[in-house]
Coordinates of C-alpha atoms and ligand atoms in Angstrom, one line a residue:
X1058 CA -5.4 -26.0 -78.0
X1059 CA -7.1 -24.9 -81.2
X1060 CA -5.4 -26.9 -83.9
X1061 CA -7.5 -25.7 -86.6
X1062 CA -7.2 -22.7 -86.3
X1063 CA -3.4 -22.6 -85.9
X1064 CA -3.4 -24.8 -89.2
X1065 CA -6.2 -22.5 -91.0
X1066 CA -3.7 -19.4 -89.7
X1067 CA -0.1 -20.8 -90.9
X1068 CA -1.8 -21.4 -94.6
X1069 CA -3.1 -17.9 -94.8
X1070 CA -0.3 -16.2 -93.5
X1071 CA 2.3 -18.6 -95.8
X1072 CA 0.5 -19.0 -99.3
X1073 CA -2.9 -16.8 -99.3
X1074 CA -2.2 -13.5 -97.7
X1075 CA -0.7 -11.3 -100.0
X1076 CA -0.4 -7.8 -101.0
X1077 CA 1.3 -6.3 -104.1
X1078 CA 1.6 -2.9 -103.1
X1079 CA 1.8 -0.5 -100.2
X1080 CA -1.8 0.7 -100.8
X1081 CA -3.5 -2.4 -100.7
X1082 CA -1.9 -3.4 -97.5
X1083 CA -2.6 -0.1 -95.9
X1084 CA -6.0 -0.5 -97.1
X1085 CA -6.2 -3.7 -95.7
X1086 CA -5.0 -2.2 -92.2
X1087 CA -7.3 0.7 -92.2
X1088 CA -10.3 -2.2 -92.4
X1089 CA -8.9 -4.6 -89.7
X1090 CA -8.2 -1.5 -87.0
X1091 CA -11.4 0.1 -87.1
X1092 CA -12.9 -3.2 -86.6
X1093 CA -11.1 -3.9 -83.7
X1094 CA -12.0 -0.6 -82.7
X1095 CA -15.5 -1.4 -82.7
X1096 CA -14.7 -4.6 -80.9
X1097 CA -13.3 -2.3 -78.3
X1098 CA -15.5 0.2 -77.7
X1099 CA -17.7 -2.6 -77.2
X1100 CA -15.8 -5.1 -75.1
X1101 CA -13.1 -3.0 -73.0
X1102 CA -14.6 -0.5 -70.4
X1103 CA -11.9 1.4 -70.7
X1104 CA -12.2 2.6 -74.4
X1105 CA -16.1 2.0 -74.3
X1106 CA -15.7 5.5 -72.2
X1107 CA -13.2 6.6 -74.0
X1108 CA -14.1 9.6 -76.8
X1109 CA -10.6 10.9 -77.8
X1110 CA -9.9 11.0 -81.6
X1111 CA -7.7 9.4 -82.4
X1112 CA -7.1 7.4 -79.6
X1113 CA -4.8 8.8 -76.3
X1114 CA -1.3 6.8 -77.0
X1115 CA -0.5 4.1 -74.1
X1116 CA 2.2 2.9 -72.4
X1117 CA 3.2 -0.2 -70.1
X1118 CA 2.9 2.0 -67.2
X1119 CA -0.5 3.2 -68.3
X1120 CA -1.7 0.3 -69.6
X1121 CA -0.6 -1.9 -65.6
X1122 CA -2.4 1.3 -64.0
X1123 CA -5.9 0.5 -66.3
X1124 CA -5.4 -3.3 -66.4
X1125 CA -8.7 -3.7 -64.7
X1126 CA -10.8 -1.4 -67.1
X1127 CA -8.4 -2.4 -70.2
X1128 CA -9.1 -6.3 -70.8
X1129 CA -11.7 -7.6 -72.4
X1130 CA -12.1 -10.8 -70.3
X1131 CA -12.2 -9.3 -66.7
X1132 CA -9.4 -10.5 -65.3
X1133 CA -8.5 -8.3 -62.2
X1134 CA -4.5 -6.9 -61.9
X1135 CA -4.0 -9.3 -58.9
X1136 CA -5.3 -12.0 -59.9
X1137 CA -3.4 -11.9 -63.0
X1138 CA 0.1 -11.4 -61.1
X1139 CA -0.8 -14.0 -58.5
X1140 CA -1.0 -16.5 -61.4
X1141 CA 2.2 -15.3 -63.3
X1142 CA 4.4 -15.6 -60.2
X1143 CA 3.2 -18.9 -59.2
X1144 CA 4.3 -19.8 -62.7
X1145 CA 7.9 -18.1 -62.4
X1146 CA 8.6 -20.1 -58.6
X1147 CA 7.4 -23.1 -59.7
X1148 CA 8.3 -22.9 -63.0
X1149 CA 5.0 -24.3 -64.0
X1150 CA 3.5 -22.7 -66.7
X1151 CA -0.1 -24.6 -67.3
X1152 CA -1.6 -22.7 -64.6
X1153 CA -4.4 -20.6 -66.6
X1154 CA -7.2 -18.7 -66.2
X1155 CA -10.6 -19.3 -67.6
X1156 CA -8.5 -20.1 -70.9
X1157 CA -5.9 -17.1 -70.6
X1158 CA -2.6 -17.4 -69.7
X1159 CA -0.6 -14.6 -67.9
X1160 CA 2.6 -13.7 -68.8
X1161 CA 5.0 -11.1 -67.4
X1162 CA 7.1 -9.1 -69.5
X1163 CA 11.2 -8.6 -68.1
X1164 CA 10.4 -4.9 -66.5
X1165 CA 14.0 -4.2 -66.5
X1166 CA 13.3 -0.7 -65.4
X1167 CA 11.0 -2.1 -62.4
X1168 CA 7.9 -1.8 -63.5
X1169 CA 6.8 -4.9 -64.8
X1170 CA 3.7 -5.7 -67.4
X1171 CA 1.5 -8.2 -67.5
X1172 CA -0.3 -9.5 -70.5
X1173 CA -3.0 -11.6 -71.4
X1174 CA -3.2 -14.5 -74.1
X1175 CA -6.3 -16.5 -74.6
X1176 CA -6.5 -19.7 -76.5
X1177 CA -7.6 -18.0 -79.7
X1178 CA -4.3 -15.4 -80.2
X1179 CA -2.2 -18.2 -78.9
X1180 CA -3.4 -20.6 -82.3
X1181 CA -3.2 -17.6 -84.3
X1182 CA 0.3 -16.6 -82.9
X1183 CA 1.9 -20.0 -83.4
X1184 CA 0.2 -20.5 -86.9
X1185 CA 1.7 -16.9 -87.9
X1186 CA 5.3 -17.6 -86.3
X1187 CA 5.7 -21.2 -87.8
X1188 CA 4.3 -19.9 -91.6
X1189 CA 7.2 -17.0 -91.1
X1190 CA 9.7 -18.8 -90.0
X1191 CA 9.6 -22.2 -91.5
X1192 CA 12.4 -22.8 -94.4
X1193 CA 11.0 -22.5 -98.1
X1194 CA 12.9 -25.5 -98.9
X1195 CA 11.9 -27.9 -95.9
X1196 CA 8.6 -27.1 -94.5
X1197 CA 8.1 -30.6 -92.4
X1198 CA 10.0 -32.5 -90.3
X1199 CA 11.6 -30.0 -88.3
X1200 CA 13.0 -30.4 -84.5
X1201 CA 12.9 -27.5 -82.9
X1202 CA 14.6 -26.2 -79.7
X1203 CA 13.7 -23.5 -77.8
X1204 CA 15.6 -21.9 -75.3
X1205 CA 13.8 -19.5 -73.3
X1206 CA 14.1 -17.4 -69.5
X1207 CA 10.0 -17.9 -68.8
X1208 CA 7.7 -20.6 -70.8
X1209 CA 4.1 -19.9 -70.7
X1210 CA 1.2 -21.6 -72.4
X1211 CA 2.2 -19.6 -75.4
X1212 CA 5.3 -21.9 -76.0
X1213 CA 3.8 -24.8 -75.5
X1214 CA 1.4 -24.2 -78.3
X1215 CA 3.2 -25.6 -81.0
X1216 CA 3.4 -29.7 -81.2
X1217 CA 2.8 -32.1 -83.8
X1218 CA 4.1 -34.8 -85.6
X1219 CA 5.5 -32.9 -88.3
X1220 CA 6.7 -30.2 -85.9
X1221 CA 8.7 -31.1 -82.4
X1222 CA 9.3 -28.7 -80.0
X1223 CA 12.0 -29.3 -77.4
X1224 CA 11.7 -26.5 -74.6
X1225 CA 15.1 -25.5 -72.9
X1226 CA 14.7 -23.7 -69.5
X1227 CA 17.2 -21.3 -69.0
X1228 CA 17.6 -21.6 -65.2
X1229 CA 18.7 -25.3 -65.8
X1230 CA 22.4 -26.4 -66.3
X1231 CA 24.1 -25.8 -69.2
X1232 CA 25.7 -29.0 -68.7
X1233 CA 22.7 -30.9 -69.3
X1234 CA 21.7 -28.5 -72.3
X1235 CA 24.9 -29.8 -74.3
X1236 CA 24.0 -33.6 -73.4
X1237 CA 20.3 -33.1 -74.4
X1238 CA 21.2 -31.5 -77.6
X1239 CA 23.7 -33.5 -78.6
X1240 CA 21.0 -36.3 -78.4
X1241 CA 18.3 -34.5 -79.7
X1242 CA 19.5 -33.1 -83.3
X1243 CA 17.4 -29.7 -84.0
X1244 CA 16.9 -28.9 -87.5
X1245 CA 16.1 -25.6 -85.5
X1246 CA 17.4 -23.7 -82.9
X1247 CA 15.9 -20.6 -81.3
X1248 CA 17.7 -18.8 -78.4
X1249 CA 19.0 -15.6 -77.2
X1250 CA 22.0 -14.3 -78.4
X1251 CA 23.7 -14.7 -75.1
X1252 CA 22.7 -18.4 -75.1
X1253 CA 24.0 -19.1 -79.0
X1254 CA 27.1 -17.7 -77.9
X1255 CA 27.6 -20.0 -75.2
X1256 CA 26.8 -23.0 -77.7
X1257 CA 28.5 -21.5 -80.8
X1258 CA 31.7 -21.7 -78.4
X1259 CA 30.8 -25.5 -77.2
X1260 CA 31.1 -26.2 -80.6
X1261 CA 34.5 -25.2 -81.4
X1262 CA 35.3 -26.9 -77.8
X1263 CA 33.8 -29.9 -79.4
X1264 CA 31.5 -30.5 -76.9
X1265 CA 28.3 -30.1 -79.2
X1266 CA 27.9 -31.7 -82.2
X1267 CA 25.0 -30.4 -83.6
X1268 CA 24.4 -29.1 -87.1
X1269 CA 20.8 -26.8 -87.2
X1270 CA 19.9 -25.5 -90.8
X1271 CA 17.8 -22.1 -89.3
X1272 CA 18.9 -20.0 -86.0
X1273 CA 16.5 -17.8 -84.9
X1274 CA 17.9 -15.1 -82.5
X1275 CA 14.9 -13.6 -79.8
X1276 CA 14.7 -11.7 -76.7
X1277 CA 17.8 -9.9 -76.9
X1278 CA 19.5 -7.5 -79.7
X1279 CA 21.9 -9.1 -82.0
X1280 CA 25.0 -7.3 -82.4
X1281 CA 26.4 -7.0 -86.0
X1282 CA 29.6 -8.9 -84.6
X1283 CA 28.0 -11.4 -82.8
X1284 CA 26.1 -12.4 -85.9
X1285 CA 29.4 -12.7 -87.8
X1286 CA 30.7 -15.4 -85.2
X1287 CA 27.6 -17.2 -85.3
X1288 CA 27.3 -17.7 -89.3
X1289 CA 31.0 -18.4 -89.1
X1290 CA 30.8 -21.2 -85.8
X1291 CA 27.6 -23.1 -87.5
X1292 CA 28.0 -22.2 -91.0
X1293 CA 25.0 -20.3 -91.8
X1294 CA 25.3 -17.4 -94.2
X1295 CA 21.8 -16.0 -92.4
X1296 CA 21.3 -15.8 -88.7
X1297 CA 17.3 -14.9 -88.2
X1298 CA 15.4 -13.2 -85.9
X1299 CA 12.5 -12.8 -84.7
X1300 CA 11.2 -9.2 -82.9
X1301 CA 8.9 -10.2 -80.3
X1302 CA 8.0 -9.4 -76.9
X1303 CA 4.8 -9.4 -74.5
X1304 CA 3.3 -7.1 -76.4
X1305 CA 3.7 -8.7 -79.6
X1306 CA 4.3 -11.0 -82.5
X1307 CA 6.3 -8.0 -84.1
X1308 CA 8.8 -8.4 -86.7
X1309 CA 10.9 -11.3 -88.2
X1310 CA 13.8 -11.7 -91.2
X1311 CA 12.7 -12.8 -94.6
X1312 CA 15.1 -15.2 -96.2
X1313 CA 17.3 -12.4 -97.2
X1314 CA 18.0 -12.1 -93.4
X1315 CA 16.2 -8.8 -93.5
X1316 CA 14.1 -7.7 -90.7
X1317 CA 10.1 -7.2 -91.9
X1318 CA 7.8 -5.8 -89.4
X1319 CA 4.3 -8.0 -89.2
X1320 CA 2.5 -5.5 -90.6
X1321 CA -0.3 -8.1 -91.4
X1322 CA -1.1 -8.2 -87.6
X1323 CA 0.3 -4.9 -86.0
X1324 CA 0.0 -1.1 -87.4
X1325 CA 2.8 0.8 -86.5
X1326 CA 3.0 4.3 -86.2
X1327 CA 6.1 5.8 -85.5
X1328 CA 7.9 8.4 -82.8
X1329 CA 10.6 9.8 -85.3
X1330 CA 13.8 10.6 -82.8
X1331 CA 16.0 11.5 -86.3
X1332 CA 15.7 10.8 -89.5
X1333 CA 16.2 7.0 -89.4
X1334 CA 15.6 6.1 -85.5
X1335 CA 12.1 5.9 -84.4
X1336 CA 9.9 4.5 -81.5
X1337 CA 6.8 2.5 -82.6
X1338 CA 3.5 2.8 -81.3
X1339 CA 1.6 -0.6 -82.2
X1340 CA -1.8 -1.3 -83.0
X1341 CA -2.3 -4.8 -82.9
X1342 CA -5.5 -5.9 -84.6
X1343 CA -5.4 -9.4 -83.9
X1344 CA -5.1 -9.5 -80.0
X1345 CA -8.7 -9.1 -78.3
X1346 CA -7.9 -10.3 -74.4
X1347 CA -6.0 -7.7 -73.8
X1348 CA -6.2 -4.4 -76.0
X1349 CA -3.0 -3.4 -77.9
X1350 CA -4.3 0.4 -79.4
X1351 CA -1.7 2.9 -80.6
X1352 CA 0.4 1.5 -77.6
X1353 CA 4.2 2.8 -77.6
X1354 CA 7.3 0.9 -77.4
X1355 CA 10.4 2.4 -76.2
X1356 CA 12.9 0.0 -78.4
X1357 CA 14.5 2.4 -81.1
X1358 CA 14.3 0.8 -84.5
X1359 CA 16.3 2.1 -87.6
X1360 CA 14.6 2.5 -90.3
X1361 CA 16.4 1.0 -93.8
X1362 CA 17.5 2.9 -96.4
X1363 CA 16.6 0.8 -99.3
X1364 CA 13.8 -1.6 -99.8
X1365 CA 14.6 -5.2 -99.0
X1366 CA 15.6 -7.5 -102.3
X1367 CA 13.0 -10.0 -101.4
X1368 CA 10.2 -7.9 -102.7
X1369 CA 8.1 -7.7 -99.5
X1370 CA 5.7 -5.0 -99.4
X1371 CA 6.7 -5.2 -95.2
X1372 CA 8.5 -2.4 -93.9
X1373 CA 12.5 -3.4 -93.7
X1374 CA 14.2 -2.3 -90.8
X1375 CA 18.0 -2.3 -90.7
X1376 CA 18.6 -3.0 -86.8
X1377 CA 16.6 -2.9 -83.4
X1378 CA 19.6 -0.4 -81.8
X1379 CA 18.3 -0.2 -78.3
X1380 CA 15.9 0.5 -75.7
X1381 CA 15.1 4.3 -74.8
X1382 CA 16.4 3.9 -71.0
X1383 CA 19.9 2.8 -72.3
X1384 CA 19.8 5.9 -74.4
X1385 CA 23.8 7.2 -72.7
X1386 CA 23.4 11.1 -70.9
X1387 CA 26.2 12.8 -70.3
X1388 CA 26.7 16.6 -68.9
X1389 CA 26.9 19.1 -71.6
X1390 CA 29.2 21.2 -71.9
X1391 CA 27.1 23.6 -73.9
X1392 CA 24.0 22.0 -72.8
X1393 CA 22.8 20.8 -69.5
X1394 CA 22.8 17.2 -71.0
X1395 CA 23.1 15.2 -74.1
X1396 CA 21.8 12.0 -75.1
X1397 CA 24.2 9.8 -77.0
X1398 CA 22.9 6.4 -78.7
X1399 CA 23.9 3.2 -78.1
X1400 CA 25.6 2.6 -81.9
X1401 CA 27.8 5.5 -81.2
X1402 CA 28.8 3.6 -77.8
X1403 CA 29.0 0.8 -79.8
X1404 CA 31.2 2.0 -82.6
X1405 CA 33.9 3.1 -79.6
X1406 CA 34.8 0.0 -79.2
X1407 CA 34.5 -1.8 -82.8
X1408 CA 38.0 -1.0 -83.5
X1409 CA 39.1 -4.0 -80.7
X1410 CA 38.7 -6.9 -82.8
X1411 CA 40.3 -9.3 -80.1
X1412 CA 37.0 -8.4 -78.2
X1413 CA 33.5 -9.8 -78.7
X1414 CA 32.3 -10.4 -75.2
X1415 CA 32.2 -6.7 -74.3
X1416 CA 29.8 -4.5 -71.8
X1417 CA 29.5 -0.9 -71.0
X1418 CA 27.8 0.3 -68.6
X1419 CA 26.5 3.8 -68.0
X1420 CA 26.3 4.4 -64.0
X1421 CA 26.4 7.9 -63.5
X1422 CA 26.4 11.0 -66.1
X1423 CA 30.3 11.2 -65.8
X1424 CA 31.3 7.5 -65.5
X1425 CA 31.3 4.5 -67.6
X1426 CA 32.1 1.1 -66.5
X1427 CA 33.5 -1.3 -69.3
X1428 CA 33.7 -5.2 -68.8
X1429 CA 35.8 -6.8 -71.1
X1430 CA 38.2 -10.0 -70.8
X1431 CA 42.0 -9.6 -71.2
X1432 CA 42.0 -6.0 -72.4
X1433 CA 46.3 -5.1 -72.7
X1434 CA 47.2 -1.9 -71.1
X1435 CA 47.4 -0.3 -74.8
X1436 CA 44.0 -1.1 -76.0
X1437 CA 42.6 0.7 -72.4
X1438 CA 43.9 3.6 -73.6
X1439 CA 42.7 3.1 -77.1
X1440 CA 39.1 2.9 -75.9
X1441 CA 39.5 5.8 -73.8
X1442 CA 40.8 7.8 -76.5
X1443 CA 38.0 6.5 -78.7
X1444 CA 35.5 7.9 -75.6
X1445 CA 37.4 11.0 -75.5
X1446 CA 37.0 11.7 -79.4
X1447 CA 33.5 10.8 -79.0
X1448 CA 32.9 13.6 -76.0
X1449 CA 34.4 16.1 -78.0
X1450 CA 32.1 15.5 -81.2
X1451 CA 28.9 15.9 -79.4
X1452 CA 30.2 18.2 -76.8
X1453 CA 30.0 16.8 -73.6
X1454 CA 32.6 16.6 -70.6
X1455 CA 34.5 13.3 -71.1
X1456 CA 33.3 10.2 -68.7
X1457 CA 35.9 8.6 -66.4
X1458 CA 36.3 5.2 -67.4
X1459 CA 36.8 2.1 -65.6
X1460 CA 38.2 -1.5 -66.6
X1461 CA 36.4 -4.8 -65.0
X1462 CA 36.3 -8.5 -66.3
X1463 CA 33.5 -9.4 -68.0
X1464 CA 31.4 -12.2 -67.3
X1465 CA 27.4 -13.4 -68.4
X1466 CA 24.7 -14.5 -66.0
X1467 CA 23.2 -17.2 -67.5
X1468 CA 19.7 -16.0 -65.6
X1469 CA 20.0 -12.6 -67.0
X1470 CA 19.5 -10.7 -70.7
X1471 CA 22.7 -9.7 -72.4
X1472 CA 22.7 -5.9 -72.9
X1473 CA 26.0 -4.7 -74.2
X1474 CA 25.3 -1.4 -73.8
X1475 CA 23.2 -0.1 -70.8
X1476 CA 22.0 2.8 -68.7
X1477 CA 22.1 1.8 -64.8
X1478 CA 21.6 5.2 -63.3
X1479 CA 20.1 5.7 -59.7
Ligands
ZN708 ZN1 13.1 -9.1 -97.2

């Protein structure tokens, strides 16, 4: 592990690198990406034959059909997944190759990604992470504990004496999650949403004690009232997180709980849908295994109307709404189809305030499934009607609805709102 670079890194990224305007970071950005275009054209077959200007946008499924031509470091597609799902049976991580490790990303819509780290972006990504996220009133001492579905070498990066990392596998008990915690103290905890849920109510059980200064939510989307019950449950008046996912180190809250995107590391373009929602399409100019160029995400972001109170010259982004394949179709009744966005989905059922453990489910263009827990006859109705208003706004013929209890794998994300359609 490179330890001075990861130190060198967290310095730059927490008291040198600044910007004071827009310009001057875009300026910045324009440098960095055309030198890692050069590095590129030179390293990656792919783009070494590649002559479009600008560069042809890619995709997961693009980038897995390439993976041969696209690295840098010549690792071959099998190869790659041969070492990744080794690491997922036996859930032993260390298993690299020539200095990369393999991760796979959660292909929830089947096709799943793999993507390289080498040594070098693994220093450079834990420096980054710790410099963003680390209090501005306690920098040392910390405890952290991180619960996560897969580890890779890229977790274990971080450990020192001023930093401890505790790593919580998801797959294990929870049982033995409560005892360990209870034990070890963390100044910091860092989990799914799903997961700080599950603890948030241990604690009002009182079967964890445990009293963290900084919660960083990752890996899923953190619902407005989720977030309420968690500052609420450990007292917090900011619950973090931190936008990040195999592709990327991509966004994190500032101490104003606002969430920046890392535009110090990643350009992002973006796919406007409206005139807040967009998709981005990320250049990262940091990564060199594995070549991140005007690649695009389908996570719709919503853009924030005013400029964040922390002064950051970062982009602000008021919410991470949903993936594009849980965008909600239903059959027009003008049109053939119409897409509906999650929030709207959402915003059906914000009027039940007895519910916070909530699901729907989107299974076929004319039927939703809803999981919820003790839902009275009344309240049914009330979210039907809610549908029903919501069909005849956007013109579309209204979905039959149906009532199940709602429960969370502890293996699997939380989605509250999601597209499952053959
Ligand atoms: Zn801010």
């Amino acid at each position: 592990m490179k330890k001075g670079l990861l130190l060198s890194t967290f310095v730059k990224v927490r008291w040198l690198q600044k910007w004071s305007s827009r310009q001057q970071l875009e300026a910045y950005q324009e440098k960095a990406v055309s030198k890692q275009l050069s590095y590129m054209k030179k390293h990656s077959p792919y783009y070494s034959q590649c002559k479009e200007e600008p560069l042809p946008l890619m995709d997961k499924e693009k980038m897995m059909r390439h993976f041969d031509e696209l690295n840098t470091v010549g690792v071959k597609k099998e190869q790659a997944f041969e070492i990744a799902l080794q690491g997922e049976r036996t859930r032993d991580f260390q298993e690299d190759y020539q200095g990369i490790s393999v991760g796979l990303s959660s292909g929830t819509s089947g096709n799943r990604g793999i993507f390289l780290t080498s040594e070098t972006e693994q220093a450079i990504w834990a420096g980054t992470i710790l410099a963003r996220m680390l209090p501005k009133e306690k920098l040392l001492n910390h405890r952290l504990a991180f619960f996560l579905r897969a580890d890779n070498q890229l977790y274990q990066t971080i450990q020192s004496k001023a930093i401890q990392l505790a790593y919580f596998d998801m797959y294990q008990s929870f049982e033995e999650h409560l005892a360990r915690l209870n034990h070890y103290q963390p100044t910091i905890l860092i989990a799914p949403p799903s997961v700080l849920l599950r603890l948030a109510q241990a604690i009002k059980e009182k079967h964890l004690a445990i009293y963290p200064t900084r919660i960083i939510s990752v890996a899923e989307i953190l619902e407005t009232r989720d977030e309420e019950y968690l500052k609420e449950c450990f007292s917090l008046s900011v619950i973090h997180q931190i936008y990040q996912c195999t592709e990327g180190f991509l966004g994190c809250t500032c101490e104003h709980g606002t969430l920046h995107l890392n535009e110090d590391i990643v350009k992002f373009e973006k796919e406007y849908i409206d005139e807040k929602r967009f998709y981005p399409i990320i250049t990262d100019f940091k990564r060199t295994s594995q070549p991140m160029l005007r690649y695009r995400l389908n996570d719709i972001l919503v853009a924030a109307d005013q400029p964040c109170a922390c002064g950051s010259v970062f982009e602000s982004i008021e919410k991470i709404e949903g993936r594009e394949d849980d965008i909600f179709i239903f059959n027009g009744l003008k049109q053939k189809e119409v897409a509906v966005y999650p929030d709207f989905i959402r915003r059906c059922l914000l009027f039940v305030s007895e519910v916070r453990d909530y699901q729907v489910i989107q299974t076929a263009s004319n039927q939703l499934i809803i999981k919820a827990q003790g839902l009275s006859e009344t309240t049914q109705q009330k979210i039907i009607q809610e549908f029903a208003k919501l069909a005849a706004d956007q013109e579309f013929e209204q979905p039959m609805i149906r009532f199940q209890p709602y429960e969370q794998e502890q293996e699997k994300k939380m989605k509250r709102i999601q597209r499952i359609v053959e």
